[in-house]
PDB file of C-alpha atoms in Angstrom:
ATOM      1  CA  MET B 167      67.927-164.829 194.907  1.00  0.00           C
ATOM      2  CA  THR B 168      68.613-161.799 197.110  1.00  0.00           C
ATOM      3  CA  ASP B 169      70.693-158.659 196.799  1.00  0.00           C
ATOM      4  CA  GLU B 170      73.124-160.165 199.294  1.00  0.00           C
ATOM      5  CA  ILE B 171      73.786-163.050 196.902  1.00  0.00           C
ATOM      6  CA  GLY B 172      73.880-161.158 193.619  1.00  0.00           C
ATOM      7  CA  ASN B 173      71.905-160.258 190.516  1.00  0.00           C
ATOM      8  CA  VAL B 174      70.242-162.162 187.681  1.00  0.00           C
ATOM      9  CA  TYR B 175      70.235-161.028 184.063  1.00  0.00           C
ATOM     10  CA  LYS B 176      67.640-162.989 182.112  1.00  0.00           C
ATOM     11  CA  ASP B 177      67.071-163.992 178.497  1.00  0.00           C
ATOM     12  CA  ILE B 178      70.334-162.787 177.026  1.00  0.00           C
ATOM     13  CA  SER B 179      70.550-163.843 173.372  1.00  0.00           C
ATOM     14  CA  TYR B 180      73.405-165.935 172.031  1.00  0.00           C
ATOM     15  CA  GLY B 181      72.002-166.851 168.606  1.00  0.00           C
ATOM     16  CA  ASP B 182      69.183-166.341 166.138  1.00  0.00           C
ATOM     17  CA  GLY B 183      66.902-169.093 167.415  1.00  0.00           C
ATOM     18  CA  GLU B 184      63.967-168.292 169.664  1.00  0.00           C
ATOM     19  CA  ALA B 185      65.385-170.575 172.349  1.00  0.00           C
ATOM     20  CA  ASN B 186      68.940-169.243 172.051  1.00  0.00           C
ATOM     21  CA  LYS B 187      68.919-167.390 175.366  1.00  0.00           C
ATOM     22  CA  PHE B 188      70.670-167.698 178.696  1.00  0.00           C
ATOM     23  CA  ASP B 189      70.325-166.342 182.228  1.00  0.00           C
ATOM     24  CA  LEU B 190      73.413-165.037 184.002  1.00  0.00           C
ATOM     25  CA  TYR B 191      73.737-165.016 187.781  1.00  0.00           C
ATOM     26  CA  VAL B 192      76.538-162.771 189.064  1.00  0.00           C
ATOM     27  CA  PRO B 193      77.673-162.580 192.710  1.00  0.00           C
ATOM     28  CA  ALA B 194      77.213-159.430 194.753  1.00  0.00           C
ATOM     29  CA  ASP B 195      80.952-159.266 195.343  1.00  0.00           C
ATOM     30  CA  GLY B 196      82.046-157.874 191.988  1.00  0.00           C
ATOM     31  CA  ASP B 197      85.495-156.667 192.998  1.00  0.00           C
ATOM     32  CA  LYS B 198      87.594-159.770 192.384  1.00  0.00           C
ATOM     33  CA  GLU B 199      90.182-159.873 189.612  1.00  0.00           C
ATOM     34  CA  SER B 200      88.647-163.015 188.126  1.00  0.00           C
ATOM     35  CA  TYR B 201      85.777-165.466 188.577  1.00  0.00           C
ATOM     36  CA  GLY B 202      84.953-169.050 187.791  1.00  0.00           C
ATOM     37  CA  LEU B 203      81.920-169.713 185.621  1.00  0.00           C
ATOM     38  CA  VAL B 204      79.607-172.675 186.246  1.00  0.00           C
ATOM     39  CA  VAL B 205      77.122-173.521 183.499  1.00  0.00           C
ATOM     40  CA  TYR B 206      74.154-175.732 184.415  1.00  0.00           C
ATOM     41  CA  LEU B 207      72.040-177.253 181.614  1.00  0.00           C
ATOM     42  CA  HIS B 208      68.394-178.128 182.158  1.00  0.00           C
ATOM     43  CA  ALA B 209      66.672-181.502 181.975  1.00  0.00           C
ATOM     44  CA  GLY B 210      63.659-182.476 179.897  1.00  0.00           C
ATOM     45  CA  GLY B 211      64.431-185.434 177.668  1.00  0.00           C
ATOM     46  CA  PHE B 212      65.708-183.132 174.888  1.00  0.00           C
ATOM     47  CA  THR B 213      62.052-182.192 174.175  1.00  0.00           C
ATOM     48  CA  SER B 214      61.041-180.016 177.147  1.00  0.00           C
ATOM     49  CA  GLY B 215      62.408-178.019 180.072  1.00  0.00           C
ATOM     50  CA  ASP B 216      63.726-174.527 180.630  1.00  0.00           C
ATOM     51  CA  LYS B 217      66.623-172.793 182.393  1.00  0.00           C
ATOM     52  CA  ALA B 218      64.117-171.234 184.809  1.00  0.00           C
ATOM     53  CA  GLY B 219      63.665-174.647 186.391  1.00  0.00           C
ATOM     54  CA  ASP B 220      67.258-174.561 187.656  1.00  0.00           C
ATOM     55  CA  ALA B 221      67.005-171.229 189.472  1.00  0.00           C
ATOM     56  CA  GLU B 222      67.689-172.858 192.847  1.00  0.00           C
ATOM     57  CA  MET B 223      70.860-174.582 191.630  1.00  0.00           C
ATOM     58  CA  LEU B 224      72.080-171.456 189.830  1.00  0.00           C
ATOM     59  CA  THR B 225      71.403-169.307 192.889  1.00  0.00           C
ATOM     60  CA  TRP B 226      73.331-171.771 195.066  1.00  0.00           C
ATOM     61  CA  LEU B 227      76.309-171.632 192.713  1.00  0.00           C
ATOM     62  CA  CYS B 228      76.180-167.838 192.710  1.00  0.00           C
ATOM     63  CA  SER B 229      76.044-167.799 196.515  1.00  0.00           C
ATOM     64  CA  ARG B 230      79.297-169.811 196.457  1.00  0.00           C
ATOM     65  CA  GLY B 231      80.988-166.944 194.591  1.00  0.00           C
ATOM     66  CA  TYR B 232      80.688-168.221 191.019  1.00  0.00           C
ATOM     67  CA  VAL B 233      79.211-166.589 187.981  1.00  0.00           C
ATOM     68  CA  ALA B 234      76.491-169.075 187.007  1.00  0.00           C
ATOM     69  CA  ALA B 235      74.640-169.500 183.735  1.00  0.00           C
ATOM     70  CA  GLY B 236      71.570-171.448 182.670  1.00  0.00           C
ATOM     71  CA  ILE B 237      71.359-171.932 178.915  1.00  0.00           C
ATOM     72  CA  ASN B 238      68.306-172.834 176.858  1.00  0.00           C
ATOM     73  CA  TYR B 239      68.642-174.834 173.635  1.00  0.00           C
ATOM     74  CA  THR B 240      66.212-175.575 170.818  1.00  0.00           C
ATOM     75  CA  LEU B 241      64.025-178.484 171.889  1.00  0.00           C
ATOM     76  CA  ARG B 242      63.124-181.391 169.642  1.00  0.00           C
ATOM     77  CA  SER B 243      59.510-181.348 168.428  1.00  0.00           C
ATOM     78  CA  ASP B 244      57.340-182.901 165.729  1.00  0.00           C
ATOM     79  CA  GLU B 245      57.780-179.709 163.728  1.00  0.00           C
ATOM     80  CA  ASN B 246      61.591-179.595 163.617  1.00  0.00           C
ATOM     81  CA  ASP B 247      64.607-181.819 163.088  1.00  0.00           C
ATOM     82  CA  LYS B 248      66.517-180.833 166.218  1.00  0.00           C
ATOM     83  CA  SER B 249      68.617-183.501 167.875  1.00  0.00           C
ATOM     84  CA  VAL B 250      71.008-184.153 170.723  1.00  0.00           C
ATOM     85  CA  TYR B 251      73.793-183.242 168.322  1.00  0.00           C
ATOM     86  CA  SER B 252      72.248-179.927 167.230  1.00  0.00           C
ATOM     87  CA  GLN B 253      71.544-179.035 170.849  1.00  0.00           C
ATOM     88  CA  SER B 254      75.157-179.775 171.780  1.00  0.00           C
ATOM     89  CA  THR B 255      76.388-177.467 169.026  1.00  0.00           C
ATOM     90  CA  GLU B 256      74.114-174.693 170.295  1.00  0.00           C
ATOM     91  CA  ILE B 257      75.634-175.056 173.763  1.00  0.00           C
ATOM     92  CA  LYS B 258      79.109-174.865 172.238  1.00  0.00           C
ATOM     93  CA  GLU B 259      78.163-171.727 170.321  1.00  0.00           C
ATOM     94  CA  ALA B 260      76.718-170.139 173.456  1.00  0.00           C
ATOM     95  CA  MET B 261      79.877-170.328 175.580  1.00  0.00           C
ATOM     96  CA  PRO B 262      81.809-167.395 174.084  1.00  0.00           C
ATOM     97  CA  LYS B 263      78.692-165.243 174.415  1.00  0.00           C
ATOM     98  CA  VAL B 264      78.261-166.194 178.076  1.00  0.00           C
ATOM     99  CA  VAL B 265      81.871-165.295 178.854  1.00  0.00           C
ATOM    100  CA  GLU B 266      81.595-162.092 176.830  1.00  0.00           C
ATOM    101  CA  GLU B 267      78.452-160.979 178.660  1.00  0.00           C
ATOM    102  CA  ALA B 268      80.055-161.647 182.043  1.00  0.00           C
ATOM    103  CA  GLU B 269      83.027-159.533 180.987  1.00  0.00           C
ATOM    104  CA  LYS B 270      80.676-156.694 179.981  1.00  0.00           C
ATOM    105  CA  LEU B 271      79.215-156.789 183.480  1.00  0.00           C
ATOM    106  CA  GLY B 272      82.694-156.524 184.995  1.00  0.00           C
ATOM    107  CA  TYR B 273      83.252-160.200 185.829  1.00  0.00           C
ATOM    108  CA  HIS B 274      86.423-161.509 184.224  1.00  0.00           C
ATOM    109  CA  ILE B 275      86.106-165.265 183.651  1.00  0.00           C
ATOM    110  CA  ASP B 276      89.326-167.313 183.696  1.00  0.00           C
ATOM    111  CA  LYS B 277      87.971-170.864 184.180  1.00  0.00           C
ATOM    112  CA  MET B 278      84.721-172.777 184.068  1.00  0.00           C
ATOM    113  CA  ALA B 279      82.834-175.940 185.002  1.00  0.00           C
ATOM    114  CA  ILE B 280      79.839-177.403 183.220  1.00  0.00           C
ATOM    115  CA  ALA B 281      77.005-179.438 184.680  1.00  0.00           C
ATOM    116  CA  GLY B 282      73.477-180.645 184.132  1.00  0.00           C
ATOM    117  CA  GLY B 283      70.793-183.201 184.822  1.00  0.00           C
ATOM    118  CA  SER B 284      69.301-185.860 182.544  1.00  0.00           C
ATOM    119  CA  ALA B 285      69.318-184.388 179.008  1.00  0.00           C
ATOM    120  CA  GLY B 286      71.356-181.505 180.394  1.00  0.00           C
ATOM    121  CA  GLY B 287      73.776-184.039 181.855  1.00  0.00           C
ATOM    122  CA  THR B 288      74.363-185.534 178.409  1.00  0.00           C
ATOM    123  CA  LEU B 289      74.937-182.087 176.909  1.00  0.00           C
ATOM    124  CA  ALA B 290      77.293-181.178 179.768  1.00  0.00           C
ATOM    125  CA  MET B 291      79.334-184.343 179.188  1.00  0.00           C
ATOM    126  CA  LEU B 292      79.550-183.693 175.459  1.00  0.00           C
ATOM    127  CA  TYR B 293      80.889-180.211 176.082  1.00  0.00           C
ATOM    128  CA  ALA B 294      83.291-181.356 178.792  1.00  0.00           C
ATOM    129  CA  TYR B 295      84.701-184.374 176.948  1.00  0.00           C
ATOM    130  CA  ARG B 296      84.205-183.494 173.259  1.00  0.00           C
ATOM    131  CA  ASP B 297      84.313-179.705 173.042  1.00  0.00           C
ATOM    132  CA  ALA B 298      86.433-178.510 175.971  1.00  0.00           C
ATOM    133  CA  LYS B 299      89.404-177.960 173.661  1.00  0.00           C
ATOM    134  CA  ASP B 300      87.413-175.190 171.950  1.00  0.00           C
ATOM    135  CA  SER B 301      86.174-173.533 175.127  1.00  0.00           C
ATOM    136  CA  PRO B 302      86.853-169.782 175.473  1.00  0.00           C
ATOM    137  CA  VAL B 303      88.252-170.491 178.963  1.00  0.00           C
ATOM    138  CA  PRO B 304      89.708-173.695 180.429  1.00  0.00           C
ATOM    139  CA  VAL B 305      87.166-176.289 181.573  1.00  0.00           C
ATOM    140  CA  LYS B 306      88.206-177.523 185.006  1.00  0.00           C
ATOM    141  CA  MET B 307      85.502-180.022 186.006  1.00  0.00           C
ATOM    142  CA  MET B 308      82.100-181.477 185.170  1.00  0.00           C
ATOM    143  CA  PHE B 309      79.235-182.763 187.280  1.00  0.00           C
ATOM    144  CA  GLU B 310      76.025-184.373 186.120  1.00  0.00           C
ATOM    145  CA  ALA B 311      73.273-186.777 187.077  1.00  0.00           C
ATOM    146  CA  VAL B 312      71.328-189.368 185.048  1.00  0.00           C
ATOM    147  CA  GLY B 313      72.446-188.243 181.610  1.00  0.00           C
ATOM    148  CA  PRO B 314      72.767-190.956 178.915  1.00  0.00           C
ATOM    149  CA  SER B 315      76.384-191.226 177.773  1.00  0.00           C
ATOM    150  CA  SER B 316      75.942-194.150 175.354  1.00  0.00           C
ATOM    151  CA  PHE B 317      73.486-195.333 172.727  1.00  0.00           C
ATOM    152  CA  TYR B 318      73.895-199.084 172.400  1.00  0.00           C
ATOM    153  CA  ARG B 319      70.808-201.238 171.839  1.00  0.00           C
ATOM    154  CA  ALA B 320      71.841-203.686 174.537  1.00  0.00           C
ATOM    155  CA  ASP B 321      71.891-200.934 177.162  1.00  0.00           C
ATOM    156  CA  TRP B 322      68.460-199.539 176.297  1.00  0.00           C
ATOM    157  CA  ASP B 323      66.693-202.653 177.529  1.00  0.00           C
ATOM    158  CA  VAL B 324      64.026-200.723 179.423  1.00  0.00           C
ATOM    159  CA  TYR B 325      62.679-199.676 176.015  1.00  0.00           C
ATOM    160  CA  GLY B 326      62.929-203.200 174.597  1.00  0.00           C
ATOM    161  CA  LEU B 327      65.632-202.178 172.138  1.00  0.00           C
ATOM    162  CA  ASN B 328      67.888-205.033 173.255  1.00  0.00           C
ATOM    163  CA  ARG B 329      65.594-207.669 171.764  1.00  0.00           C
ATOM    164  CA  ASP B 330      66.951-209.497 168.747  1.00  0.00           C
ATOM    165  CA  THR B 331      64.004-208.846 166.444  1.00  0.00           C
ATOM    166  CA  ASP B 332      63.524-206.858 163.261  1.00  0.00           C
ATOM    167  CA  GLU B 333      61.046-204.626 165.081  1.00  0.00           C
ATOM    168  CA  SER B 334      63.412-203.763 167.945  1.00  0.00           C
ATOM    169  CA  ARG B 335      66.309-203.131 165.559  1.00  0.00           C
ATOM    170  CA  LYS B 336      64.163-200.808 163.470  1.00  0.00           C
ATOM    171  CA  ALA B 337      63.021-198.998 166.614  1.00  0.00           C
ATOM    172  CA  ALA B 338      66.615-198.593 167.832  1.00  0.00           C
ATOM    173  CA  ALA B 339      67.810-197.246 164.496  1.00  0.00           C
ATOM    174  CA  GLY B 340      64.887-194.830 164.446  1.00  0.00           C
ATOM    175  CA  LEU B 341      65.315-193.549 168.012  1.00  0.00           C
ATOM    176  CA  PHE B 342      69.081-193.182 167.880  1.00  0.00           C
ATOM    177  CA  GLY B 343      68.867-191.642 164.410  1.00  0.00           C
ATOM    178  CA  VAL B 344      66.542-188.955 165.777  1.00  0.00           C
ATOM    179  CA  MET B 345      68.975-188.292 168.634  1.00  0.00           C
ATOM    180  CA  LEU B 346      71.925-188.109 166.238  1.00  0.00           C
ATOM    181  CA  GLY B 347      70.071-186.017 163.694  1.00  0.00           C
ATOM    182  CA  THR B 348      70.867-188.292 160.740  1.00  0.00           C
ATOM    183  CA  GLU B 349      69.362-191.552 159.521  1.00  0.00           C
ATOM    184  CA  ILE B 350      70.947-194.764 160.799  1.00  0.00           C
ATOM    185  CA  ASP B 351      70.848-197.900 158.667  1.00  0.00           C
ATOM    186  CA  VAL B 352      69.554-200.885 160.620  1.00  0.00           C
ATOM    187  CA  ASP B 353      72.291-203.051 159.117  1.00  0.00           C
ATOM    188  CA  ILE B 354      75.120-201.174 160.872  1.00  0.00           C
ATOM    189  CA  LEU B 355      73.743-201.594 164.402  1.00  0.00           C
ATOM    190  CA  ASP B 356      76.118-203.425 166.750  1.00  0.00           C
ATOM    191  CA  THR B 357      79.101-202.909 164.427  1.00  0.00           C
ATOM    192  CA  PRO B 358      82.263-200.740 164.576  1.00  0.00           C
ATOM    193  CA  GLU B 359      80.707-198.631 161.818  1.00  0.00           C
ATOM    194  CA  TYR B 360      77.829-197.861 164.157  1.00  0.00           C
ATOM    195  CA  ASP B 361      80.286-196.797 166.867  1.00  0.00           C
ATOM    196  CA  GLU B 362      81.771-194.225 164.516  1.00  0.00           C
ATOM    197  CA  ARG B 363      78.350-193.039 163.375  1.00  0.00           C
ATOM    198  CA  ILE B 364      76.990-192.540 166.900  1.00  0.00           C
ATOM    199  CA  LYS B 365      80.201-191.096 168.389  1.00  0.00           C
ATOM    200  CA  PRO B 366      79.186-187.412 167.966  1.00  0.00           C
ATOM    201  CA  ILE B 367      76.584-187.822 170.739  1.00  0.00           C
ATOM    202  CA  SER B 368      78.218-190.625 172.784  1.00  0.00           C
ATOM    203  CA  ALA B 369      80.008-188.753 175.560  1.00  0.00           C
ATOM    204  CA  PHE B 370      81.928-191.712 176.963  1.00  0.00           C
ATOM    205  CA  MET B 371      83.667-192.253 173.612  1.00  0.00           C
ATOM    206  CA  TRP B 372      85.417-188.891 173.921  1.00  0.00           C
ATOM    207  CA  ILE B 373      87.002-189.556 177.311  1.00  0.00           C
ATOM    208  CA  ASP B 374      90.797-189.777 177.354  1.00  0.00           C
ATOM    209  CA  GLU B 375      93.621-189.199 179.826  1.00  0.00           C
ATOM    210  CA  ASN B 376      93.173-185.429 179.496  1.00  0.00           C
ATOM    211  CA  SER B 377      89.457-185.404 180.324  1.00  0.00           C
ATOM    212  CA  VAL B 378      88.270-183.174 183.140  1.00  0.00           C
ATOM    213  CA  PRO B 379      87.556-184.395 186.688  1.00  0.00           C
ATOM    214  CA  SER B 380      83.950-185.521 186.986  1.00  0.00           C
ATOM    215  CA  VAL B 381      81.273-186.180 189.593  1.00  0.00           C
ATOM    216  CA  ILE B 382      78.379-188.339 188.364  1.00  0.00           C
ATOM    217  CA  ALA B 383      75.265-189.957 189.822  1.00  0.00           C
ATOM    218  CA  TYR B 384      72.828-192.587 188.524  1.00  0.00           C
ATOM    219  CA  GLY B 385      69.807-194.459 189.868  1.00  0.00           C
ATOM    220  CA  ALA B 386      69.869-198.243 189.676  1.00  0.00           C
ATOM    221  CA  HIS B 387      66.134-198.347 188.860  1.00  0.00           C
ATOM    222  CA  ASP B 388      66.151-195.608 186.225  1.00  0.00           C
ATOM    223  CA  ARG B 389      63.679-196.349 183.430  1.00  0.00           C
ATOM    224  CA  VAL B 390      64.184-193.050 181.595  1.00  0.00           C
ATOM    225  CA  CYS B 391      67.963-192.978 181.238  1.00  0.00           C
ATOM    226  CA  PRO B 392      68.693-196.728 181.156  1.00  0.00           C
ATOM    227  CA  PHE B 393      70.957-197.568 184.092  1.00  0.00           C
ATOM    228  CA  ARG B 394      73.163-199.801 181.923  1.00  0.00           C
ATOM    229  CA  THR B 395      74.443-196.718 180.069  1.00  0.00           C
ATOM    230  CA  ALA B 396      76.321-195.601 183.199  1.00  0.00           C
ATOM    231  CA  ALA B 397      78.733-198.544 182.991  1.00  0.00           C
ATOM    232  CA  HIS B 398      80.403-197.288 179.800  1.00  0.00           C
ATOM    233  CA  LEU B 399      80.943-193.884 181.382  1.00  0.00           C
ATOM    234  CA  VAL B 400      82.409-195.254 184.599  1.00  0.00           C
ATOM    235  CA  ASN B 401      84.666-197.684 182.719  1.00  0.00           C
ATOM    236  CA  ALA B 402      85.984-194.961 180.421  1.00  0.00           C
ATOM    237  CA  LEU B 403      86.776-192.662 183.342  1.00  0.00           C
ATOM    238  CA  GLU B 404      88.482-195.485 185.218  1.00  0.00           C
ATOM    239  CA  GLU B 405      90.503-196.797 182.257  1.00  0.00           C
ATOM    240  CA  ASN B 406      91.795-193.334 181.377  1.00  0.00           C
ATOM    241  CA  GLY B 407      92.792-192.422 184.923  1.00  0.00           C
ATOM    242  CA  VAL B 408      90.393-189.489 185.198  1.00  0.00           C
ATOM    243  CA  ASP B 409      89.736-188.132 188.690  1.00  0.00           C
ATOM    244  CA  TYR B 410      86.066-188.958 189.254  1.00  0.00           C
ATOM    245  CA  ARG B 411      83.451-189.794 191.874  1.00  0.00           C
ATOM    246  CA  TYR B 412      80.564-192.078 191.002  1.00  0.00           C
ATOM    247  CA  PHE B 413      77.396-192.371 193.062  1.00  0.00           C
ATOM    248  CA  GLU B 414      75.175-195.354 192.305  1.00  0.00           C
ATOM    249  CA  MET B 415      71.861-194.906 194.091  1.00  0.00           C
ATOM    250  CA  PRO B 416      70.479-198.387 194.754  1.00  0.00           C
ATOM    251  CA  HIS B 417      66.873-197.494 195.566  1.00  0.00           C
ATOM    252  CA  SER B 418      66.255-194.676 193.090  1.00  0.00           C
ATOM    253  CA  GLY B 419      64.974-194.110 189.594  1.00  0.00           C
ATOM    254  CA  HIS B 420      65.517-191.134 187.321  1.00  0.00           C
ATOM    255  CA  GLY B 421      64.737-188.604 190.042  1.00  0.00           C
ATOM    256  CA  LEU B 422      67.317-190.015 192.477  1.00  0.00           C
ATOM    257  CA  GLN B 423      64.455-189.742 194.923  1.00  0.00           C
ATOM    258  CA  ASN B 424      64.957-192.627 197.362  1.00  0.00           C
ATOM    259  CA  ASP B 425      68.557-192.241 198.479  1.00  0.00           C
ATOM    260  CA  ASP B 426      68.631-188.930 200.321  1.00  0.00           C
ATOM    261  CA  LYS B 427      71.850-189.565 202.243  1.00  0.00           C
ATOM    262  CA  MET B 428      73.705-190.635 199.121  1.00  0.00           C
ATOM    263  CA  TYR B 429      72.355-187.621 197.227  1.00  0.00           C
ATOM    264  CA  GLU B 430      73.771-185.433 199.981  1.00  0.00           C
ATOM    265  CA  GLN B 431      77.105-187.204 199.479  1.00  0.00           C
ATOM    266  CA  TYR B 432      76.877-186.512 195.748  1.00  0.00           C
ATOM    267  CA  MET B 433      76.323-182.808 196.345  1.00  0.00           C
ATOM    268  CA  SER B 434      79.120-182.756 198.923  1.00  0.00           C
ATOM    269  CA  ALA B 435      81.427-184.268 196.311  1.00  0.00           C
ATOM    270  CA  VAL B 436      80.309-181.612 193.814  1.00  0.00           C
ATOM    271  CA  GLU B 437      81.245-178.944 196.337  1.00  0.00           C
ATOM    272  CA  GLU B 438      84.537-180.693 197.089  1.00  0.00           C
ATOM    273  CA  TYR B 439      85.505-180.823 193.400  1.00  0.00           C
ATOM    274  CA  LEU B 440      84.455-177.213 192.846  1.00  0.00           C
ATOM    275  CA  ASN B 441      86.640-176.164 195.773  1.00  0.00           C
ATOM    276  CA  ARG B 442      89.552-178.231 194.476  1.00  0.00           C
ATOM    277  CA  TYR B 443      89.428-177.404 190.777  1.00  0.00           C
ATOM    278  CA  MET B 444      87.504-174.099 190.783  1.00  0.00           C
ATOM    279  CA  PRO B 445      88.572-172.380 194.008  1.00  0.00           C
ATOM    280  CA  VAL B 446      86.987-169.028 194.757  1.00  0.00           C
ATOM    281  CA  GLU B 447      89.932-166.772 195.494  1.00  0.00           C
TER     282      GLU B 447
END
């Protein structure tokens, strides 16, 4: 980050929790009538990570003329009951504060995009598809990589949860219950009742014909975010006629590390969608 690009304001509070802080990157050109905001949410499996790890991405977004924000959320630990759902509600609660702080600094926000990677990708999708209607400014697009959008046993085969045994069913109910933040009865797995129970954290279930344009990327050999979960997301976007670009990286795992040319195409598509739906005037 340089003076030519802009300024960074760090650890601005948005709630009472110790982790309820965000960093705001504002462009050096502060004379425009309005700005687009791009929020990028950090990775870490819902148990680790920090907004500081996305400084390069946030700086790049700021250099493109956007106000950019990295938001921390309370991480799951053995000492608390935090969940994917509670983290998603923290992100939702943070948005008005982010917009308000930008306004205080003289940057009027009239539109936004949300993005993230891995755990941050899941949280970005939940905000874009589930919570956009409550956003303080219109959400125009979403981009993410390797974030789980579904929690079906059959898709989480890399963890053995697809096996038809009492042990695997118990493990699935336990894991997905932790992610949801409420206990899941083993007996409802693989039923319509389960679909309704898990919907609060299943991003693909919230997609409809009004969902925002999306750019997404997944690795075919991902053993952290099971690759099978991507199919539900792609199908939902396709069936609802959402403008989207999907990049399936055939040689990569969770880090999208072995398909450099395709990753460049993914980032080019991100830039293309930002230019189309979030133009810098």
